[in-house]
Amino acid sequence: MTQSLGKDLLGLEPLSGEQIRLILDTAEPFKEISERTIKKVPTLRGATIVNLFFEASTRTRVSFEFAEKRLSADTVNVAASGSSVSKGETLVDTARNLEAMRIDMVVIRHGASGAARFLADRIESNVINAGDGTHEHPTQGLLDLLTLRDHFKRLDGIKVCIVGDVLHSRVARSNIWGLTKMGAQVGICGPRSLLPNSIDELGVTVFNRVEEAIEWADALNILRLQLERMQGGYIPSLREYNRVFGVSRERLDRAKRDILIIHPGPMNRGVEIDSDVADGPFSVILDQVTNGVAIRMAVLYLLSGGKPELAEAAKRGGGV
Amino acid sequence: MASPKQSTVLDARAFDRTLRRMADEIVELNNGTEGLVIVGIQRRGVQLAAQIVSTINERENAQVARGALDITLYRDDLQTVGPRPVVGQTQIPVDIDGQNVLIVDDVLYTGRTIRAALDELADFGRPKRIALAVLIDRGGRELPIQPDIVGKKVTVDSTQRVDVLVEELDGKNAVVIADREPSP
């Protein structure tokens, strides 16, 4: 018997530490499947999953698709461009039409915060949030937690500093919720203009200088600086950002200990992270990508199936 | 609540004796240890496999390959069970193509676990032969599956449970028959 996650995965904020641990522990045995010659188990045979991506994504979409296929689900990808969405169909109409074709799960990426919950409240299929606006990106948060736990063998008590555009980052928000629930200490560091005003309420330590963050942290989660932020007037220039907040080899060399480097990708080399850090010995950026498939398989598995009325019938029938 | 009735089928000494006999039978069945890969089914089949392999290695002065198989993701009742069952670790450390694979499990009952194990092994390769060794055969098959090597056959009805206890997880080696707790 295990506890369940409920119908949907919308964010890490609504989850308990126990539920997060369940997902991380379930992901462990799923890692092995991707190492097999035949990278496939029959677990979700017959399940139909729609990947509904209203925003561009390569890594997350491909990672979900691998996870679904390695569990033997049938998958359909719908991108906003080239679909009825571009003809003005609403999100709910799109989803209801898909549901009328008897689907089981929807993985949604959308530019509006709250889009995943909006959908989950209106359709019966399981909904997995693959990033909604500036709200949450729970599977990214979970794969970051798994990668950190792989390295430190624990999450409780470790110090993780998130560096960069925290204000617009759903990755940062999911990380803050996940890390604090698992007992880690969280710091944030970035230009004041890119840190949320109410950040203290999230129980994190704010660092104004990246040198201080490096001094404090066991691991840095370096966020991508979205280039359109410069046009938005949040930062003066990319070069200026790199000079003040860029994570460079020289800065890391001054730290007293080795600092683990994670980055959700895609990276802007030479802006938020220098190449010799991204490719350096303490970077586990590619481990994150590998872990992403295992985490998504675990989430799909935990949300799938388990029709309660069938479970009742099975109990009456007995036998394993 | 009254504690359910229990009776011991194998105590620690009988348990060890049975495993040693099974180890000998496995070597005989395989005509030696050449090409032998012993795979335990999670959870207690893994510990039984470990004990059998160490007996074989000691007696035959061999290094028999050992693996673990978790069949959860291959179960045929995933659509009907309630909360998702816990998934354990699968580890097949050698290439099983052309090898003689021996599956070890604690209790053989409906045969559905072994059906799942056969499917899972097929995803790792094409062994020359797959054989099955179980500590307890309790009858009640629902599929056409039979063991090659049996530690002990017991007759129990469907209201009873056969519990295999192993040193590593339960503190002692034993096999116990108990009444199933009445459904609430």
XYZ file of C-alpha atoms in Angstrom:
504
model
C 0.000 0.000 0.000
C 1.213 3.451 -0.837
C -0.373 6.806 -0.482
C -1.591 8.397 -3.643
C -0.983 11.702 -5.356
C -4.605 12.311 -6.243
C -5.843 13.000 -9.756
C -3.401 15.617 -10.972
C 0.107 16.984 -10.539
C -0.301 20.757 -10.725
C 2.561 21.948 -8.572
C 4.742 21.113 -5.595
C 2.994 23.646 -3.351
C -0.077 21.423 -2.764
C 2.022 18.284 -2.098
C 3.216 17.056 1.282
C 6.823 16.134 1.957
C 5.661 12.497 2.082
C 4.133 12.717 -1.390
C 7.285 14.319 -2.789
C 9.379 11.562 -1.211
C 7.044 8.967 -2.742
C 7.669 10.394 -6.227
C 11.449 10.568 -5.713
C 11.586 6.995 -4.333
C 9.404 5.710 -7.170
C 11.712 7.358 -9.718
C 14.710 5.314 -8.476
C 13.717 1.945 -10.031
C 12.546 3.726 -13.194
C 16.112 4.888 -13.889
C 17.090 1.305 -14.697
C 14.493 0.948 -17.470
C 16.235 3.589 -19.597
C 19.475 1.587 -19.338
C 17.941 -1.567 -20.868
C 18.345 -2.634 -24.487
C 14.565 -2.730 -24.803
C 13.641 0.467 -22.981
C 10.020 -0.357 -22.452
C 7.706 -1.784 -19.807
C 4.024 -2.617 -20.437
C 2.685 -0.645 -17.456
C 0.571 1.955 -19.297
C -0.421 -0.244 -22.214
C -3.735 1.009 -23.561
C -3.517 4.429 -21.902
C -3.728 7.445 -24.190
C -1.848 10.593 -23.270
C -2.063 13.969 -24.978
C 0.871 16.348 -24.746
C -0.719 19.763 -25.115
C 2.021 22.319 -25.592
C 0.930 25.918 -25.985
C 4.506 27.141 -25.524
C 7.687 26.093 -27.255
C 9.596 23.336 -25.509
C 12.074 20.740 -26.636
C 13.548 19.207 -23.528
C 10.375 18.904 -21.462
C 8.205 17.680 -24.335
C 10.745 15.098 -25.480
C 11.324 13.976 -21.906
C 7.592 13.477 -21.302
C 7.266 11.666 -24.610
C 10.115 9.272 -23.779
C 8.611 8.648 -20.352
C 5.196 7.901 -21.866
C 6.588 5.646 -24.578
C 8.845 3.740 -22.187
C 5.698 2.964 -20.188
C 3.953 1.782 -23.411
C 1.315 4.533 -23.450
C -0.038 5.846 -26.755
C 0.804 9.495 -27.139
C -0.358 12.377 -29.257
C 1.429 15.705 -29.433
C -0.589 18.846 -29.947
C 1.285 22.105 -30.403
C -0.493 25.449 -30.324
C 0.652 26.412 -33.778
C -0.888 24.249 -36.457
C -3.843 23.268 -34.273
C -7.325 24.640 -33.751
C -5.842 26.707 -30.941
C -4.501 29.058 -33.582
C -8.047 29.374 -34.882
C -9.150 30.741 -31.527
C -10.499 27.644 -29.856
C -10.493 27.976 -26.083
C -8.382 25.785 -23.846
C -11.411 24.023 -22.412
C -12.937 23.330 -25.816
C -9.667 21.887 -27.053
C -9.375 19.651 -24.013
C -13.029 18.547 -24.066
C -12.736 17.582 -27.703
C -9.640 15.553 -26.917
C -11.399 13.956 -23.974
C -14.307 12.980 -26.208
C -11.770 10.806 -28.021
C -11.307 8.843 -24.759
C -7.941 9.972 -23.528
C -6.584 9.211 -20.057
C -4.090 11.960 -19.307
C -3.128 15.427 -20.459
C 0.323 16.941 -20.078
C -0.036 20.678 -20.468
C 2.428 23.520 -20.996
C 0.796 26.933 -21.131
C 1.871 30.563 -20.935
C -0.801 31.491 -18.401
C -0.262 30.843 -14.697
C -3.018 28.583 -13.412
C -3.846 27.066 -16.813
C -3.143 23.522 -15.579
C -5.495 23.854 -12.607
C -8.146 25.501 -14.781
C -8.039 22.461 -17.044
C -7.848 19.910 -14.229
C -11.008 21.310 -12.656
C -12.908 20.859 -15.907
C -11.914 17.479 -17.314
C -11.876 13.975 -15.869
C -8.488 12.960 -17.272
C -5.397 13.224 -15.110
C -3.616 16.533 -15.714
C 0.132 17.023 -15.368
C 1.482 20.556 -15.344
C 4.522 20.826 -17.622
C 4.927 24.524 -16.830
C 2.248 27.194 -16.484
C 3.268 30.830 -16.883
C 5.359 31.993 -13.950
C 3.557 29.657 -11.536
C 5.092 26.157 -11.331
C 6.965 23.499 -13.284
C 6.631 20.605 -10.846
C 8.409 17.848 -12.784
C 11.430 20.144 -13.228
C 11.421 20.832 -9.482
C 11.219 17.097 -8.803
C 14.071 16.192 -11.150
C 16.190 18.895 -9.506
C 15.399 17.364 -6.109
C 16.275 13.883 -7.375
C 19.582 15.078 -8.835
C 20.487 16.863 -5.592
C 19.488 13.808 -3.537
C 21.553 11.508 -5.781
C 24.596 13.659 -5.088
C 24.190 14.575 -1.411
C 22.343 11.346 -0.417
C 19.855 13.560 1.424
C 17.925 16.800 1.009
C 17.407 17.641 4.654
C 19.789 20.411 5.695
C 21.505 21.018 2.351
C 21.868 24.618 1.179
C 20.703 25.387 -2.343
C 20.864 28.863 -3.855
C 18.759 29.731 -6.881
C 20.558 32.329 -8.982
C 18.954 34.560 -11.586
C 15.495 35.637 -12.698
C 13.475 34.257 -9.780
C 10.601 36.659 -10.469
C 9.571 35.117 -13.776
C 10.686 31.573 -13.038
C 8.236 28.724 -12.501
C 11.286 26.503 -12.031
C 12.371 28.661 -9.083
C 8.932 28.492 -7.501
C 8.674 24.708 -7.783
C 12.212 24.402 -6.412
C 11.489 26.641 -3.445
C 8.347 24.677 -2.516
C 9.981 21.302 -3.034
C 13.261 22.062 -1.284
C 11.666 23.688 1.771
C 9.182 20.829 2.163
C 12.077 18.368 2.080
C 13.966 20.279 4.770
C 16.623 21.961 2.607
C 17.681 25.558 3.135
C 16.986 27.774 0.156
C 18.724 30.976 -0.896
C 17.991 33.205 -3.841
C 20.322 35.604 -5.583
C 19.760 37.973 -8.477
C 19.199 41.589 -9.457
C 16.601 43.197 -7.173
C 14.436 43.862 -10.222
C 14.223 40.105 -10.877
C 13.393 38.992 -7.325
C 9.756 38.915 -6.192
C 8.741 41.506 -3.594
C 7.107 39.031 -1.254
C 10.037 36.617 -1.363
C 10.557 36.628 2.419
C 7.198 34.905 2.849
C 8.596 31.847 1.077
C 11.137 31.305 3.851
C 14.292 31.844 1.814
C 17.519 33.774 2.373
C 18.189 36.599 -0.071
C 21.714 37.243 -1.323
C 22.484 40.441 -3.184
C 25.915 39.358 -4.336
C 26.635 36.107 -6.120
C 29.925 35.826 -4.191
C 27.957 35.627 -0.937
C 25.653 32.987 -2.413
C 28.646 30.905 -3.477
C 30.159 31.283 -0.019
C 26.943 29.959 1.565
C 25.679 27.260 -0.778
C 26.270 23.522 -1.259
C 24.620 23.727 -4.681
C 23.684 26.464 -7.136
C 20.591 26.188 -9.299
C 21.403 28.661 -12.060
C 18.364 29.901 -13.939
C 18.277 30.804 -17.580
C 18.180 34.553 -18.135
C 15.371 34.998 -20.597
C 16.767 37.362 -23.162
C 13.528 39.283 -23.520
C 14.024 40.517 -19.943
C 16.545 42.978 -21.267
C 13.963 44.604 -23.522
C 11.654 44.680 -20.508
C 14.134 46.932 -18.739
C 14.840 44.530 -15.880
C 18.593 44.473 -16.523
C 20.849 46.986 -18.266
C 22.667 44.513 -20.538
C 23.635 40.864 -20.826
C 27.304 41.740 -20.375
C 26.483 43.669 -17.231
C 24.441 40.721 -15.933
C 27.295 38.327 -16.618
C 29.803 40.611 -14.902
C 27.706 40.900 -11.715
C 25.736 37.643 -11.483
C 27.365 35.250 -13.946
C 28.698 32.055 -12.367
C 32.297 31.772 -13.483
C 35.169 29.431 -12.699
C 37.059 32.203 -10.890
C 34.132 32.864 -8.598
C 33.685 29.181 -7.795
C 37.429 28.701 -7.229
C 37.259 31.214 -4.402
C 34.723 29.069 -2.532
C 35.976 26.948 0.338
C 34.310 23.758 -0.949
C 33.064 22.141 -4.131
C 29.691 23.446 -5.225
C 27.296 21.336 -7.241
C 25.954 23.109 -10.332
C 22.490 22.494 -11.740
C 20.677 24.384 -14.516
C 17.211 23.699 -15.938
C 18.292 24.563 -19.482
C 18.439 25.809 -22.110
C 21.664 27.549 -21.103
C 22.903 30.936 -22.238
C 26.599 30.228 -22.080
C 28.542 33.350 -21.183
C 25.493 35.032 -19.649
C 24.262 33.322 -16.476
C 26.814 30.496 -16.636
C 30.285 30.250 -18.152
C 31.151 27.296 -20.336
C 33.906 26.001 -18.067
C 31.351 25.840 -15.239
C 28.623 24.223 -17.349
C 31.064 21.575 -18.578
C 33.085 21.471 -15.358
C 33.553 18.610 -12.909
C 30.807 19.762 -10.531
C 28.132 20.217 -13.158
C 25.363 17.599 -13.112
C 23.298 19.329 -15.778
C 23.106 16.250 -18.000
C 22.247 14.026 -15.008
C 19.235 16.298 -14.555
C 18.085 15.502 -18.079
C 18.495 11.744 -17.488
C 16.652 11.995 -14.170
C 13.876 13.970 -15.874
C 12.712 10.896 -17.776
C 12.682 8.764 -14.599
C 10.767 11.425 -12.639
C 8.146 11.755 -15.386
C 7.763 7.981 -15.597
C 7.227 7.899 -11.830
C 4.605 10.663 -11.972
C 2.756 9.015 -14.874
C 2.811 5.681 -13.049
C 1.599 7.120 -9.750
C -1.246 9.083 -11.343
C -2.348 6.327 -13.694
C -4.981 3.669 -13.322
C -6.217 2.599 -9.955
C -9.892 2.832 -10.832
C -11.499 2.608 -7.353
C -14.617 0.724 -8.482
C -12.430 -1.947 -10.080
C -10.302 -2.116 -6.953
C -13.421 -2.836 -4.908
C -14.421 -5.605 -7.280
C -10.927 -7.079 -7.128
C -11.032 -7.046 -3.331
C -14.279 -8.985 -3.341
C -12.813 -11.457 -5.803
C -9.635 -11.806 -3.696
C -6.319 -13.223 -4.867
C -3.166 -11.528 -6.058
C -8.503 -8.646 17.926
C -7.587 -12.309 18.314
C -4.225 -13.162 16.800
C -4.587 -15.410 13.750
C -3.649 -19.064 14.083
C -0.137 -19.869 12.932
C 1.774 -23.021 12.200
C 5.412 -23.324 11.238
C 6.103 -25.282 8.058
C 9.877 -24.818 8.049
C 11.920 -23.660 11.016
C 15.354 -22.091 10.575
C 17.221 -25.407 10.353
C 14.751 -27.036 7.971
C 14.748 -23.816 5.929
C 18.537 -23.887 5.484
C 18.525 -27.616 4.726
C 15.849 -27.096 2.073
C 17.772 -24.261 0.413
C 20.949 -26.363 0.341
C 19.067 -29.220 -1.290
C 17.586 -26.816 -3.827
C 21.096 -25.487 -4.563
C 22.256 -29.042 -5.352
C 19.247 -29.690 -7.557
C 19.876 -26.446 -9.448
C 23.458 -27.468 -10.221
C 22.255 -30.908 -11.330
C 19.521 -29.451 -13.524
C 22.056 -27.164 -15.146
C 24.777 -29.829 -15.449
C 27.178 -27.632 -13.491
C 27.347 -23.871 -13.130
C 28.336 -22.974 -16.695
C 26.088 -20.254 -18.140
C 23.940 -20.163 -15.020
C 22.292 -16.874 -14.034
C 20.142 -16.891 -10.887
C 17.492 -14.200 -10.672
C 15.466 -13.595 -7.506
C 12.035 -11.996 -7.615
C 11.523 -8.957 -5.365
C 11.219 -8.985 -2.523
C 11.985 -12.239 -0.704
C 13.018 -14.197 -3.774
C 16.069 -11.915 -3.888
C 17.300 -13.004 -0.455
C 16.583 -16.664 -1.220
C 18.532 -16.350 -4.481
C 21.441 -14.795 -2.569
C 21.513 -17.681 -0.082
C 21.290 -20.268 -2.867
C 24.046 -18.582 -4.896
C 26.385 -18.438 -1.924
C 25.806 -22.145 -1.247
C 26.496 -23.019 -4.903
C 29.577 -20.799 -5.061
C 30.970 -22.404 -1.926
C 30.287 -26.006 -2.905
C 31.184 -25.748 -6.568
C 33.972 -23.191 -6.147
C 32.200 -21.066 -8.760
C 31.089 -17.470 -9.357
C 27.435 -17.700 -10.366
C 25.881 -14.471 -11.701
C 22.965 -13.138 -9.682
C 20.219 -10.644 -10.464
C 16.996 -9.205 -9.085
C 13.691 -8.776 -10.858
C 10.824 -6.538 -9.766
C 7.730 -7.489 -11.711
C 5.408 -4.705 -10.501
C 5.388 -2.867 -13.838
C 4.464 -6.121 -15.609
C 1.538 -7.057 -13.364
C -1.741 -7.906 -15.090
C -3.877 -6.258 -12.407
C -2.495 -2.710 -12.455
C -5.766 -1.392 -13.810
C -7.699 -2.844 -10.872
C -5.515 -2.392 -7.795
C -6.108 0.791 -5.817
C -3.053 2.871 -4.895
C -0.068 2.213 -7.092
C 2.040 -0.657 -5.724
C 5.589 0.202 -4.675
C 8.096 -0.490 -7.453
C 11.305 -2.228 -6.435
C 14.697 -2.360 -8.101
C 15.390 -4.599 -11.091
C 19.026 -5.437 -11.672
C 20.195 -7.864 -14.328
C 23.977 -7.389 -14.271
C 24.871 -9.767 -17.109
C 23.737 -10.370 -20.659
C 21.210 -13.235 -20.434
C 21.251 -14.059 -24.166
C 21.953 -17.769 -24.533
C 22.327 -18.276 -20.760
C 20.484 -20.665 -18.454
C 18.367 -18.381 -16.308
C 16.924 -19.726 -13.075
C 14.128 -17.717 -11.458
C 13.877 -17.959 -7.663
C 10.706 -17.000 -5.809
C 9.447 -17.615 -2.302
C 5.889 -18.878 -2.851
C 4.333 -20.172 -6.057
C 0.562 -19.653 -6.018
C -1.480 -18.391 -8.990
C 1.523 -18.253 -11.335
C 0.794 -14.682 -12.320
C 4.038 -13.350 -10.836
C 6.024 -15.864 -12.890
C 4.096 -14.945 -16.049
C 5.110 -11.322 -15.432
C 8.708 -12.358 -14.717
C 8.916 -14.290 -18.005
C 7.690 -11.234 -19.900
C 10.169 -8.988 -18.146
C 13.101 -11.358 -18.784
C 12.198 -11.387 -22.478
C 12.904 -7.629 -22.515
C 16.454 -8.318 -21.369
C 17.325 -10.972 -23.920
C 16.688 -14.493 -25.126
C 17.998 -17.027 -22.628
C 18.723 -20.577 -23.807
C 16.458 -21.861 -21.065
C 14.480 -20.432 -18.173
C 13.786 -22.644 -15.145
C 11.884 -21.938 -11.954
C 12.797 -22.775 -8.369
C 10.408 -21.953 -5.507
C 10.771 -22.501 -1.795
C 7.052 -23.215 -1.333
C 4.511 -24.503 -3.852
C 1.063 -23.916 -2.395
C -0.967 -24.971 -5.460
C -3.869 -22.856 -6.718
C -2.473 -22.119 -10.185
C -4.471 -19.861 -12.508
C -2.005 -20.154 -15.404
C -0.215 -23.105 -17.028
C 3.044 -22.631 -15.102
C 4.941 -25.237 -13.130
C 8.153 -25.166 -11.092
C 11.281 -27.180 -11.935
C 12.569 -27.265 -8.379
C 10.427 -27.110 -5.231
C 11.601 -26.723 -1.644
C 8.368 -27.900 -0.090
C 4.825 -28.475 -1.259
C 2.096 -27.408 1.139
C -1.658 -27.762 0.993
C -3.477 -24.662 2.172
C -6.856 -23.234 1.284
C -7.500 -19.739 -0.016
C -8.329 -18.415 3.469
C -4.753 -19.052 4.539
C -1.533 -17.221 3.874
C 1.978 -18.606 3.495
C 4.606 -16.248 4.895
C 8.262 -16.760 4.038
C 10.535 -14.978 6.499
C 14.173 -14.296 5.647
C 17.057 -13.333 7.890
C 17.872 -10.065 6.071
C 14.361 -8.600 6.286
C 12.618 -10.463 9.091
C 15.424 -11.408 11.455
C 15.073 -15.168 10.903
C 14.564 -17.797 8.237
C 11.204 -19.576 8.520
C 8.023 -20.460 6.676
C 4.740 -19.936 8.509
C 1.126 -20.599 7.564
C -1.353 -18.129 8.997
C -5.040 -17.370 8.598
C -5.748 -14.379 6.417
C -7.037 -11.505 8.479
C -10.767 -11.276 7.913
C -11.741 -8.537 5.492
C -13.173 -5.509 7.264
